[in-house]
Amino acid sequence: MEYNHKEIEPRWQQYWQEREVYKVNPDPTRPKFYVLDMFPYPSGAGLHVGHPLGYIASDIYARYKRLQGFNVLHPMGYDAYGLPAEQYAIQTGQHPEKTTTENIARYRSQLDKIGFCYDWSREVKTCDPEFYKWTQWAFQLMFESYYDTATNRAEPISKLTAHLAAHGTEGLHAAGGKELSFTAEEWAAMTPKEQSDVLMNWRIAYLGHTMVNWCPKLGTVLANDEVCEGVSLRGGYPVEQRLMYQWCLRVSAYAQRLLDGLEKLDWTDSLKETQRNWIGRSEGAEMRFKVAGKDDLDLEIFTTRADTIFGVTFMVLAPESAYVSQVTTPEQKEAVEAYLNEVKHKTERERMIDKKVTGVFSGSYAVNPLTGREIPIWISDYVLAGYGTGAIMAVPAHDSRDYAFARKFDLPIIPLIEGADVSEQSFDAKSGKMINSAGPELNLNGLEVKDAIARTKEFIAEKGIGKVKVNFRLRDAIFSRQRYWGEPFPVYYKDGIPHMLPADRLPLLLPEIDQYLPTEKGEPPLGRAKNWQTPEGYPLELNTMPGFAGSSAYYLRYMDPRNSEALVSPEANAYWQNVDLYIGGTEHATGHLIYSRFWNKFLYDRGHIVCDEPFKKLINQGMIQGRSNFAYRIKDTNTFVSAGLKDQYDVTPIHVDVNIVSNDILDTEKFRAWRPEFNNAEFILEDGKYVCGWAVEKMSKSMFNVVNPDDIVERYGADTLRLYEMFLGPLEQSKPWDTNGIDGVNRFLKKLWKLYDGGVDDSAPSAESLKTLHTLIKKVTSDIEQFSYNTSVAAFMICVNELTAQKCHSRAILEPLVILLAPFAPHIAEELWHSALGHQSTVCDAHWPAFDPSVLVENEVTYPVSFNGKMRFNLTLPASMGQEEVIAAAMGAEGAAKWLDGKTVVKTIFVPGKIVNIVVK
RNA sequence: GCUCGAAUGGUGGAAUGGUAGACACGAGGGACUUAAAAUCCCUUGACCAUUGCGGUCGUGCGGGUUCGAGUCCCGCUUCGAGCACCA
C-alpha cells in the first residue's frame, strides 16, 4: 500500500477531535507543563506558511512533554481586536465583528489541517464579552491601586488616601507623576474634583495630560511601540506630537522590577537586551543651578556625567520646558517666541529627518555651583522635554550633541580629560584622567572618570546642590484609543469626575453604532452610540482600550477560560502557575512582552495570581521570508527569456506567482493562463525549460510569493509540511521559504511508510538495529530539549535509511521509532501505531522511549592517532584497553616510526573516544 | 553613535577545542523501463594527480593561545537586529 496523506490525515484529525484526545484538566498526580503560542491577530489574508513555524515548534514540544508524562496545557485563541478590521469596516460598512468572525473561522480551518494538539475547549477571543470582562476588571483594579515605593508593590488606593488624610504628602512613598506637597488639612479642604485630580498623580491607571503620538490619518493616538521612525507601524501614516488628556498606565513605576525580573528568565540575551534598551535605566545625578539675578529660581538638570561639571559652558532647555518662560528676558522675548513657534510646527518626523542644530539664547545666565562662573541659558529642541528634567548642563568637550551646538553658536569648549583632542569632535568616552577640574571646594584633577563621577555625586549630595537619581526611558503606556473596535472603558463621568462602573455591571458591552467614524464634534466613534450612558444618565467614556489590553493577561485566562467569577480561579492558577515555554515573534519584544510582564506583576502584587513573571522560557522563532520568482521579459515584446540567457537581452524582470513555478522551473502554460496580457507570451528556453530568477523578499501578495499552507498540505500532507518547516534551518533564524527541498522530506516519509509496510514482527532486534534506535533516542531527546529540530529531522532520515538497509522488522525497534516521530509527524505516527503496530489507543498516550547507553558501547574502538596534531592514521583496538596500552600501541604502530625517528616524546594526549595525540620534538 | 548577533560548498544548513561540510536540495553519471513518472545505486568543497597510492589548500580578513581552533582571546571587514538628539 502506498503512503496516502490525503486519506490518513483527515481521518486522524477527526479521531482526535471526536475523542477529545487533547483536552486537559488539572491533575495533581502529574506535573504540569504549559506551552503557549503568541495568539494571532486573524487578518483577512489568512495564514501563510510563515505563521505555523512557531506553532509547529511548540506543538512538537507539547507532544514531546506529554509523551514524557507531563500534563500539558497547550491552548490557542485569537487577538481579535485591532485596526485592520476597523479600517475594513470604515471602507465597507461591515461590522468588524463579522469580519473578525469570518477570519477566525478561516484561521481555524487552516490550523486544523496542520494537526496541532490544541485543547480547543479553552479557546479565547479578546473581543468576547466573557473575556474582556476581565480586561475591564483589571483596568478598574489598576485605577483603584497605586505603586508604593516603600513596600515596592501595587497597593489599594485606600491605603494612600488614608495616609493623605492623616499626614498629607509628608512621608508618602508613592510612584507619581509630579512631586506634590500638601498637608492633611489641605487635603481635607479639597473639593471632590480636586481630590480626584490629585489622586490621578498616583493611580496606576490614571487620566493625564501627556504628549501623545497622534496619527491624524488613523484618527487615534498610538503607543511608542506602535510608532517607528515617525510613522505608524500599521499603515505607515505620519505621526505627530500632541498634548491630550488620556487614560494612561503607570508602567514606569515597574521599570526597575521589569529590569530586575529579566535576570531569572530563560530568554535569549538579545531579547533581554532589547528590553533593557527599552527600559533604558540610567544612573546619574540631579543638580540645581542658580539663575543669576533670580534668587528664587533654580534650574534642575539631570546628568550621568557629574564629573564634567567644570566643563559646563552653557545650559540648554527643551522648548516645552516650564523654565523657558521664567528665564526669557524681555530683550530676547521676540526671538524666543519665534523659535518656539518654529519648533512647534515641526513634526516629530521632521525633527528627526533634518538634524539641523537650532536654538535661541534666553537672555539669562546660570551660575555654575562649583566655579561660580556665569554661563548662558539656551533653548533648543535637541533637549527632550519628557526625559530627565527637560533641562541639561552642556559640556561640549565631552558630549557630541553639546559639541555641535557649541560650534554652531560659537560657545566655549573646555577639555576635561587628559589627552582629549576636542578641536574636531567631542571626546565622549568615559575614560581617562581628569584635568581642568579644580575649584575652591572640589578638586577632581588626576582622578579616573569613574572615580570622578562618584566623587562629584558625593560632593553635591553633601553640599545639597543635588542628589543621586535614576532615570528610565520607559514611559507610562497611553491607554486610550479613539477607535470603535476595542474594549470599552468601564468608566462613567459624574460632575467631571471619572467613576468606575460597579462590578455587577461588567462586562460593559461594546455598543452598536451606525458608522465607524468619529462624530461631527470630533468625538471618538463611541460618541455615535445611542444611550451611551449609565442607567442613572451619566455619560460613559468614549475611548476604547488599545490592542495590548486584551493580550496582556490572556495566558491566565486559558487556565480557566469559562470562569465567570474570576479571571482565573486560585485553584487553576495554583496548578498551572505560569507559562513554561512561550514561542512567538521577536516583534513583540518591546510591546506585548513588556505590557504583559507589567500587567502580570500588577495582578501578582494585588494577590490575584501566584507568579510574578508570566513567561519562564521564551523562544523567538525567525520570520519566514518570501522567495520571489522572476520571469524576464525582453523590452517592448511579449517574449520571455530563461534566467540563464537573460544577459544576452535587454530585459525587465517581472514577479511571477510562485505557485506556478516548481523548483524555479516555470509552468509556461499556467503562466499564459495566469494573466490576460501573457496569453500569447513567447518563451526562449534553456534545455527545454524556462528557468526563473529569484530573490528573497517579504512574503506579501504584491510580490506574488505568498505560499498558503493549505496548498502544501493538499499536495504533500501536514506531516511533510511540519517536518519540512523544522528542517528548513534553526528555529530562531529568519529564512526564506523555499519549496525546492520539500521533496526530500516527503521522500523520507515514503521510506518510513515502506519500512513498516514490509511487516512488523516480534523477532529479537539485531544489535545493529538497537544501536541505530538508541542513537536516535539520544539525539532526538537532546535536540528537542534544545529546540534543534532541524538536526532531529536529519537524525530520523539517517535512522530510517539504516533500518531499511538492516531489513529491520522487529517491533522492539519499530514501535519506539513511531513514538519518537509522533511529535513531529503525528498523523503518520498515529496511523502506523494502529495499522502496522496494532494498537487500539492513541499514540499520544504512549511513553517516550528511554535511552539505553549500554547498547552503544563497543567492544572495539577506532582511535585517530596524530603526531603533533597532524592526523596520521586510525587504529582499531579492543575497548578494554587502557590509556597506557592505547598510547603504547599507537607508538608501536606501523606509520609511527617516521614521526618517532630520532625525536623525543614530549607528552601524550589521550581523549577517550576522541583522539590520541603524541607530541614529539 | 551605542548595544547585541552573525559570516562554513552551487543552495538550506551540520560539527561538547579533537578526521570540517552531517542531513537535504540541486547537479552529473548509472540501473530498471518502449518511454516517462516513481524507485534504487554511484560521484559531487577547490586545486593537482588520477596508471594506483594519494597530495596541497580550504570555515569573511589579520594576529594570538593550544599538541590541536569553524569553535577560545585580541584587532579589523561586511551583513542583520534593537535603541537612538535619553544628557
mmCIF file of C-alpha atoms in Angstrom, chain A residues 188-485:
data_model
loop_
_atom_site.group_PDB
_atom_site.id
_atom_site.type_symbol
_atom_site.label_atom_id
_atom_site.label_comp_id
_atom_site.label_asym_id
_atom_site.label_seq_id
_atom_site.Cartn_x
_atom_site.Cartn_y
_atom_site.Cartn_z
ATOM 1 C CA ALA A 188 -9.371 67.646 53.656
ATOM 2 C CA ALA A 189 -10.194 71.102 52.317
ATOM 3 C CA MET A 190 -10.082 69.984 48.681
ATOM 4 C CA THR A 191 -13.297 69.555 46.688
ATOM 5 C CA PRO A 192 -14.056 66.023 45.433
ATOM 6 C CA LYS A 193 -12.992 67.135 41.961
ATOM 7 C CA GLU A 194 -9.685 68.444 43.275
ATOM 8 C CA GLN A 195 -9.100 65.258 45.252
ATOM 9 C CA SER A 196 -9.865 63.187 42.182
ATOM 10 C CA ASP A 197 -7.391 65.208 40.124
ATOM 11 C CA VAL A 198 -4.722 64.913 42.788
ATOM 12 C CA LEU A 199 -5.142 61.148 43.096
ATOM 13 C CA MET A 200 -4.557 60.804 39.355
ATOM 14 C CA ASN A 201 -0.959 61.648 40.187
ATOM 15 C CA TRP A 202 -0.556 58.217 41.813
ATOM 16 C CA ARG A 203 -3.168 55.840 40.434
ATOM 17 C CA ILE A 204 -1.732 53.062 38.293
ATOM 18 C CA ALA A 205 -4.473 53.631 35.732
ATOM 19 C CA TYR A 206 -4.869 57.391 35.554
ATOM 20 C CA LEU A 207 -6.090 60.240 33.419
ATOM 21 C CA GLY A 208 -3.278 62.567 32.485
ATOM 22 C CA HIS A 209 -2.227 65.323 30.146
ATOM 23 C CA THR A 210 0.519 63.744 28.117
ATOM 24 C CA MET A 211 2.318 64.245 24.898
ATOM 25 C CA VAL A 212 0.961 61.509 22.698
ATOM 26 C CA ASN A 213 1.729 60.149 19.281
ATOM 27 C CA TRP A 214 -1.256 61.355 17.335
ATOM 28 C CA CYS A 215 -1.898 59.852 13.943
ATOM 29 C CA PRO A 216 -4.319 62.140 12.065
ATOM 30 C CA LYS A 217 -4.841 59.642 9.275
ATOM 31 C CA LEU A 218 -5.881 56.873 11.666
ATOM 32 C CA GLY A 219 -7.607 59.380 13.919
ATOM 33 C CA THR A 220 -6.135 57.897 17.062
ATOM 34 C CA VAL A 221 -3.209 58.001 19.449
ATOM 35 C CA LEU A 222 -0.583 55.301 19.317
ATOM 36 C CA ALA A 223 1.769 53.812 21.889
ATOM 37 C CA ASN A 224 5.503 54.286 21.494
ATOM 38 C CA ASP A 225 5.927 50.721 20.287
ATOM 39 C CA GLU A 226 3.270 51.289 17.616
ATOM 40 C CA VAL A 227 5.342 54.065 16.064
ATOM 41 C CA CYS A 228 8.524 53.529 14.131
ATOM 42 C CA GLU A 229 10.628 56.307 12.615
ATOM 43 C CA GLY A 230 7.859 58.832 12.952
ATOM 44 C CA VAL A 231 5.199 56.865 11.121
ATOM 45 C CA SER A 232 2.563 54.420 12.336
ATOM 46 C CA LEU A 233 3.535 50.776 12.323
ATOM 47 C CA ARG A 234 0.160 49.905 10.833
ATOM 48 C CA GLY A 235 -0.338 51.808 7.613
ATOM 49 C CA GLY A 236 2.814 53.901 7.697
ATOM 50 C CA TYR A 237 0.995 57.201 8.250
ATOM 51 C CA PRO A 238 2.742 60.261 9.717
ATOM 52 C CA VAL A 239 2.524 60.683 13.470
ATOM 53 C CA GLU A 240 2.736 63.972 15.336
ATOM 54 C CA GLN A 241 3.093 65.017 18.959
ATOM 55 C CA ARG A 242 0.015 66.352 20.661
ATOM 56 C CA LEU A 243 -0.873 67.136 24.243
ATOM 57 C CA MET A 244 -4.003 65.180 25.167
ATOM 58 C CA TYR A 245 -5.958 64.152 28.243
ATOM 59 C CA GLN A 246 -5.822 60.382 28.140
ATOM 60 C CA TRP A 247 -6.004 57.248 30.194
ATOM 61 C CA CYS A 248 -2.507 56.003 30.987
ATOM 62 C CA LEU A 249 -0.979 53.057 32.819
ATOM 63 C CA ARG A 250 1.860 53.782 35.221
ATOM 64 C CA VAL A 251 4.213 51.210 33.693
ATOM 65 C CA SER A 252 7.149 53.426 34.660
ATOM 66 C CA ALA A 253 6.584 52.557 38.334
ATOM 67 C CA TYR A 254 7.553 48.993 37.464
ATOM 68 C CA ALA A 255 10.668 49.929 35.453
ATOM 69 C CA GLN A 256 13.167 48.641 37.982
ATOM 70 C CA ARG A 257 11.264 45.419 38.614
ATOM 71 C CA LEU A 258 10.808 44.809 34.907
ATOM 72 C CA LEU A 259 14.548 45.183 34.567
ATOM 73 C CA ASP A 260 15.446 43.009 37.558
ATOM 74 C CA GLY A 261 12.940 40.345 36.585
ATOM 75 C CA LEU A 262 14.837 39.668 33.373
ATOM 76 C CA GLU A 263 17.671 38.098 35.350
ATOM 77 C CA LYS A 264 15.810 34.957 36.244
ATOM 78 C CA LEU A 265 14.085 34.453 32.899
ATOM 79 C CA ASP A 266 15.239 31.929 30.360
ATOM 80 C CA TRP A 267 15.002 34.249 27.392
ATOM 81 C CA THR A 268 17.608 34.908 24.748
ATOM 82 C CA ASP A 269 20.225 37.502 25.576
ATOM 83 C CA SER A 270 19.284 39.576 22.578
ATOM 84 C CA LEU A 271 15.655 39.783 23.656
ATOM 85 C CA LYS A 272 16.608 40.693 27.210
ATOM 86 C CA GLU A 273 18.967 43.302 25.793
ATOM 87 C CA THR A 274 16.166 44.740 23.675
ATOM 88 C CA GLN A 275 14.020 45.054 26.793
ATOM 89 C CA ARG A 276 16.886 46.592 28.750
ATOM 90 C CA ASN A 277 17.361 49.148 25.968
ATOM 91 C CA TRP A 278 13.671 49.909 26.003
ATOM 92 C CA ILE A 279 13.556 50.305 29.770
ATOM 93 C CA GLY A 280 16.694 52.419 29.471
ATOM 94 C CA ARG A 281 17.898 52.729 33.033
ATOM 95 C CA SER A 282 20.499 55.428 33.556
ATOM 96 C CA GLU A 283 22.068 56.340 36.822
ATOM 97 C CA GLY A 284 23.117 59.915 37.330
ATOM 98 C CA ALA A 285 22.596 62.991 39.373
ATOM 99 C CA GLU A 286 20.026 65.724 39.544
ATOM 100 C CA MET A 287 21.666 69.085 40.170
ATOM 101 C CA ARG A 288 20.422 72.591 40.783
ATOM 102 C CA PHE A 289 21.950 75.627 39.083
ATOM 103 C CA LYS A 290 21.091 79.111 40.357
ATOM 104 C CA VAL A 291 19.922 81.652 37.819
ATOM 105 C CA ALA A 292 21.900 84.897 38.027
ATOM 106 C CA GLY A 293 19.803 87.737 39.372
ATOM 107 C CA LYS A 294 16.855 85.478 40.269
ATOM 108 C CA ASP A 295 17.299 84.216 43.783
ATOM 109 C CA ASP A 296 14.031 82.330 43.821
ATOM 110 C CA LEU A 297 14.764 80.304 40.679
ATOM 111 C CA ASP A 298 16.903 77.168 40.384
ATOM 112 C CA LEU A 299 17.357 75.179 37.199
ATOM 113 C CA GLU A 300 17.187 71.476 37.900
ATOM 114 C CA ILE A 301 19.067 69.282 35.462
ATOM 115 C CA PHE A 302 19.859 65.582 35.099
ATOM 116 C CA THR A 303 23.274 64.286 34.116
ATOM 117 C CA THR A 304 25.132 60.993 34.055
ATOM 118 C CA ARG A 305 28.393 62.861 33.824
ATOM 119 C CA ALA A 306 28.583 64.744 37.085
ATOM 120 C CA ASP A 307 32.364 64.635 36.698
ATOM 121 C CA THR A 308 32.241 67.094 33.801
ATOM 122 C CA ILE A 309 30.775 69.931 35.801
ATOM 123 C CA PHE A 310 33.919 72.055 35.392
ATOM 124 C CA GLY A 311 33.437 71.954 31.643
ATOM 125 C CA VAL A 312 29.862 73.234 31.620
ATOM 126 C CA THR A 313 29.909 76.267 29.362
ATOM 127 C CA PHE A 314 26.169 76.741 28.818
ATOM 128 C CA MET A 315 22.760 75.347 29.775
ATOM 129 C CA VAL A 316 20.033 74.156 27.429
ATOM 130 C CA LEU A 317 16.287 73.922 27.999
ATOM 131 C CA ALA A 318 13.785 71.922 25.991
ATOM 132 C CA PRO A 319 11.387 74.249 24.147
ATOM 133 C CA GLU A 320 8.460 72.767 26.110
ATOM 134 C CA SER A 321 10.225 73.245 29.451
ATOM 135 C CA ALA A 322 8.368 75.219 32.115
ATOM 136 C CA TYR A 323 11.622 77.093 32.810
ATOM 137 C CA VAL A 324 11.537 78.753 29.391
ATOM 138 C CA SER A 325 9.066 81.490 30.293
ATOM 139 C CA GLN A 326 10.852 82.136 33.580
ATOM 140 C CA VAL A 327 14.319 82.725 32.156
ATOM 141 C CA THR A 328 13.423 84.529 28.946
ATOM 142 C CA THR A 329 14.402 88.196 29.286
ATOM 143 C CA PRO A 330 12.322 90.969 27.711
ATOM 144 C CA GLU A 331 15.081 91.688 25.152
ATOM 145 C CA GLN A 332 15.054 88.073 23.972
ATOM 146 C CA LYS A 333 11.298 87.535 24.168
ATOM 147 C CA GLU A 334 10.632 88.048 20.497
ATOM 148 C CA ALA A 335 13.446 85.763 19.350
ATOM 149 C CA VAL A 336 12.435 83.025 21.796
ATOM 150 C CA GLU A 337 8.789 83.143 20.767
ATOM 151 C CA ALA A 338 9.752 82.962 17.122
ATOM 152 C CA TYR A 339 11.874 79.911 17.843
ATOM 153 C CA LEU A 340 9.185 78.154 19.881
ATOM 154 C CA ASN A 341 6.738 78.730 17.087
ATOM 155 C CA GLU A 342 9.081 77.268 14.547
ATOM 156 C CA VAL A 343 9.712 74.188 16.666
ATOM 157 C CA LYS A 344 6.031 73.583 17.349
ATOM 158 C CA HIS A 345 5.231 73.373 13.675
ATOM 159 C CA LYS A 346 7.798 70.735 13.023
ATOM 160 C CA THR A 347 6.512 67.195 13.425
ATOM 161 C CA GLU A 348 8.493 64.560 15.236
ATOM 162 C CA ARG A 349 9.369 63.131 11.872
ATOM 163 C CA GLU A 350 10.688 66.397 10.522
ATOM 164 C CA ARG A 351 12.768 66.896 13.632
ATOM 165 C CA MET A 352 14.306 63.513 13.134
ATOM 166 C CA ILE A 353 14.965 63.854 9.450
ATOM 167 C CA ASP A 354 16.689 67.197 9.465
ATOM 168 C CA LYS A 355 19.148 67.113 12.281
ATOM 169 C CA LYS A 356 19.989 70.762 11.875
ATOM 170 C CA VAL A 357 21.263 72.365 15.017
ATOM 171 C CA THR A 358 18.878 75.120 16.061
ATOM 172 C CA GLY A 359 18.389 77.125 19.215
ATOM 173 C CA VAL A 360 17.934 80.525 20.753
ATOM 174 C CA PHE A 361 19.519 82.375 23.665
ATOM 175 C CA SER A 362 17.108 83.064 26.538
ATOM 176 C CA GLY A 363 18.903 86.151 27.770
ATOM 177 C CA SER A 364 19.569 84.735 31.245
ATOM 178 C CA TYR A 365 22.631 83.199 32.830
ATOM 179 C CA ALA A 366 23.005 80.327 35.252
ATOM 180 C CA VAL A 367 25.704 80.056 37.886
ATOM 181 C CA ASN A 368 27.964 77.038 37.962
ATOM 182 C CA PRO A 369 27.768 75.940 41.608
ATOM 183 C CA LEU A 370 31.386 74.786 41.641
ATOM 184 C CA THR A 371 33.151 77.584 39.828
ATOM 185 C CA GLY A 372 30.735 80.426 40.448
ATOM 186 C CA ARG A 373 31.066 81.286 36.769
ATOM 187 C CA GLU A 374 28.062 82.625 34.858
ATOM 188 C CA ILE A 375 27.015 80.640 31.799
ATOM 189 C CA PRO A 376 24.327 81.436 29.230
ATOM 190 C CA ILE A 377 20.995 79.571 29.175
ATOM 191 C CA TRP A 378 19.897 78.496 25.699
ATOM 192 C CA ILE A 379 16.744 76.863 24.368
ATOM 193 C CA SER A 380 16.974 74.094 21.804
ATOM 194 C CA ASP A 381 14.886 71.184 20.569
ATOM 195 C CA TYR A 382 17.773 68.754 20.890
ATOM 196 C CA VAL A 383 16.833 68.582 24.561
ATOM 197 C CA LEU A 384 13.749 66.472 25.167
ATOM 198 C CA ALA A 385 11.057 67.722 27.490
ATOM 199 C CA GLY A 386 9.979 64.253 28.500
ATOM 200 C CA TYR A 387 13.280 62.904 29.745
ATOM 201 C CA GLY A 388 15.002 63.865 32.975
ATOM 202 C CA THR A 389 14.007 67.403 33.880
ATOM 203 C CA GLY A 390 13.865 68.789 30.362
ATOM 204 C CA ALA A 391 16.998 70.808 31.060
ATOM 205 C CA ILE A 392 20.667 69.937 30.743
ATOM 206 C CA MET A 393 24.077 71.256 31.582
ATOM 207 C CA ALA A 394 26.054 71.313 28.352
ATOM 208 C CA VAL A 395 29.605 70.000 28.284
ATOM 209 C CA PRO A 396 30.654 70.459 24.671
ATOM 210 C CA ALA A 397 34.088 68.912 25.128
ATOM 211 C CA HIS A 398 32.616 65.542 26.112
ATOM 212 C CA ASP A 399 29.188 65.307 24.512
ATOM 213 C CA SER A 400 28.811 65.252 20.758
ATOM 214 C CA ARG A 401 25.412 66.977 20.743
ATOM 215 C CA ASP A 402 26.596 69.765 23.009
ATOM 216 C CA TYR A 403 29.697 69.989 20.848
ATOM 217 C CA ALA A 404 27.706 70.508 17.662
ATOM 218 C CA PHE A 405 25.639 73.147 19.414
ATOM 219 C CA ALA A 406 28.692 74.957 20.778
ATOM 220 C CA ARG A 407 30.320 75.026 17.355
ATOM 221 C CA LYS A 408 27.192 76.367 15.715
ATOM 222 C CA PHE A 409 26.717 79.182 18.249
ATOM 223 C CA ASP A 410 30.369 79.738 18.983
ATOM 224 C CA LEU A 411 30.331 78.812 22.655
ATOM 225 C CA PRO A 412 33.493 77.901 24.593
ATOM 226 C CA ILE A 413 34.719 74.305 24.789
ATOM 227 C CA ILE A 414 36.845 73.253 27.766
ATOM 228 C CA PRO A 415 38.503 69.805 27.606
ATOM 229 C CA LEU A 416 38.480 67.945 30.927
ATOM 230 C CA ILE A 417 40.249 64.716 30.118
ATOM 231 C CA GLU A 418 43.968 64.382 29.637
ATOM 232 C CA GLY A 419 44.970 63.901 26.021
ATOM 233 C CA ALA A 420 41.474 64.515 24.635
ATOM 234 C CA ASP A 421 41.659 66.400 21.358
ATOM 235 C CA VAL A 422 38.480 68.418 21.000
ATOM 236 C CA SER A 423 39.470 70.549 18.040
ATOM 237 C CA GLU A 424 37.471 68.404 15.585
ATOM 238 C CA GLN A 425 34.991 66.490 17.715
ATOM 239 C CA SER A 426 33.996 65.830 21.273
ATOM 240 C CA PHE A 427 35.559 63.113 23.401
ATOM 241 C CA ASP A 428 32.560 61.093 24.621
ATOM 242 C CA ALA A 429 34.319 58.073 26.119
ATOM 243 C CA LYS A 430 34.024 57.657 29.855
ATOM 244 C CA SER A 431 37.693 57.010 30.458
ATOM 245 C CA GLY A 432 40.895 58.894 31.133
ATOM 246 C CA LYS A 433 42.323 61.214 33.767
ATOM 247 C CA MET A 434 40.592 64.452 34.680
ATOM 248 C CA ILE A 435 42.222 67.861 34.066
ATOM 249 C CA ASN A 436 40.995 71.474 34.357
ATOM 250 C CA SER A 437 38.676 70.318 37.113
ATOM 251 C CA ALA A 438 39.629 72.147 40.250
ATOM 252 C CA GLY A 439 37.543 74.675 42.123
ATOM 253 C CA PRO A 440 37.647 76.225 45.532
ATOM 254 C CA GLU A 441 35.843 73.294 47.160
ATOM 255 C CA LEU A 442 36.379 70.302 44.900
ATOM 256 C CA ASN A 443 39.403 69.053 43.006
ATOM 257 C CA LEU A 444 38.976 66.202 40.538
ATOM 258 C CA ASN A 445 42.255 66.587 38.682
ATOM 259 C CA GLY A 446 44.120 63.324 38.254
ATOM 260 C CA LEU A 447 41.111 61.111 39.026
ATOM 261 C CA GLU A 448 39.814 58.473 36.638
ATOM 262 C CA VAL A 449 36.446 59.436 35.105
ATOM 263 C CA LYS A 450 34.653 56.700 37.030
ATOM 264 C CA ASP A 451 36.040 57.872 40.357
ATOM 265 C CA ALA A 452 35.414 61.490 39.466
ATOM 266 C CA ILE A 453 31.717 60.741 38.845
ATOM 267 C CA ALA A 454 31.442 59.075 42.244
ATOM 268 C CA ARG A 455 33.361 61.858 43.985
ATOM 269 C CA THR A 456 31.210 64.578 42.432
ATOM 270 C CA LYS A 457 27.984 62.803 43.344
ATOM 271 C CA GLU A 458 29.149 62.586 46.920
ATOM 272 C CA PHE A 459 30.099 66.234 46.917
ATOM 273 C CA ILE A 460 26.861 67.580 45.522
ATOM 274 C CA ALA A 461 24.865 65.468 47.946
ATOM 275 C CA GLU A 462 26.905 66.823 50.887
ATOM 276 C CA LYS A 463 26.504 70.390 49.726
ATOM 277 C CA GLY A 464 22.821 69.972 48.948
ATOM 278 C CA ILE A 465 23.340 71.082 45.350
ATOM 279 C CA GLY A 466 21.723 67.936 44.058
ATOM 280 C CA LYS A 467 21.099 64.257 44.594
ATOM 281 C CA VAL A 468 21.755 60.884 43.025
ATOM 282 C CA LYS A 469 18.922 59.957 40.704
ATOM 283 C CA VAL A 470 17.986 57.040 38.462
ATOM 284 C CA ASN A 471 16.106 57.787 35.279
ATOM 285 C CA PHE A 472 14.284 55.432 32.964
ATOM 286 C CA ARG A 473 13.492 55.802 29.332
ATOM 287 C CA LEU A 474 10.401 53.632 29.745
ATOM 288 C CA ARG A 475 7.305 55.837 29.746
ATOM 289 C CA ASP A 476 3.831 55.241 31.009
ATOM 290 C CA ALA A 477 1.625 53.493 28.479
ATOM 291 C CA ILE A 478 -1.079 55.584 26.875
ATOM 292 C CA PHE A 479 -4.182 53.507 27.210
ATOM 293 C CA SER A 480 -6.885 55.400 25.273
ATOM 294 C CA ARG A 481 -7.660 54.857 21.642
ATOM 295 C CA GLN A 482 -10.141 56.899 19.645
ATOM 296 C CA ARG A 483 -11.440 53.765 17.984
ATOM 297 C CA TYR A 484 -14.503 51.597 17.876
ATOM 298 C CA TRP A 485 -13.144 48.056 17.694
#
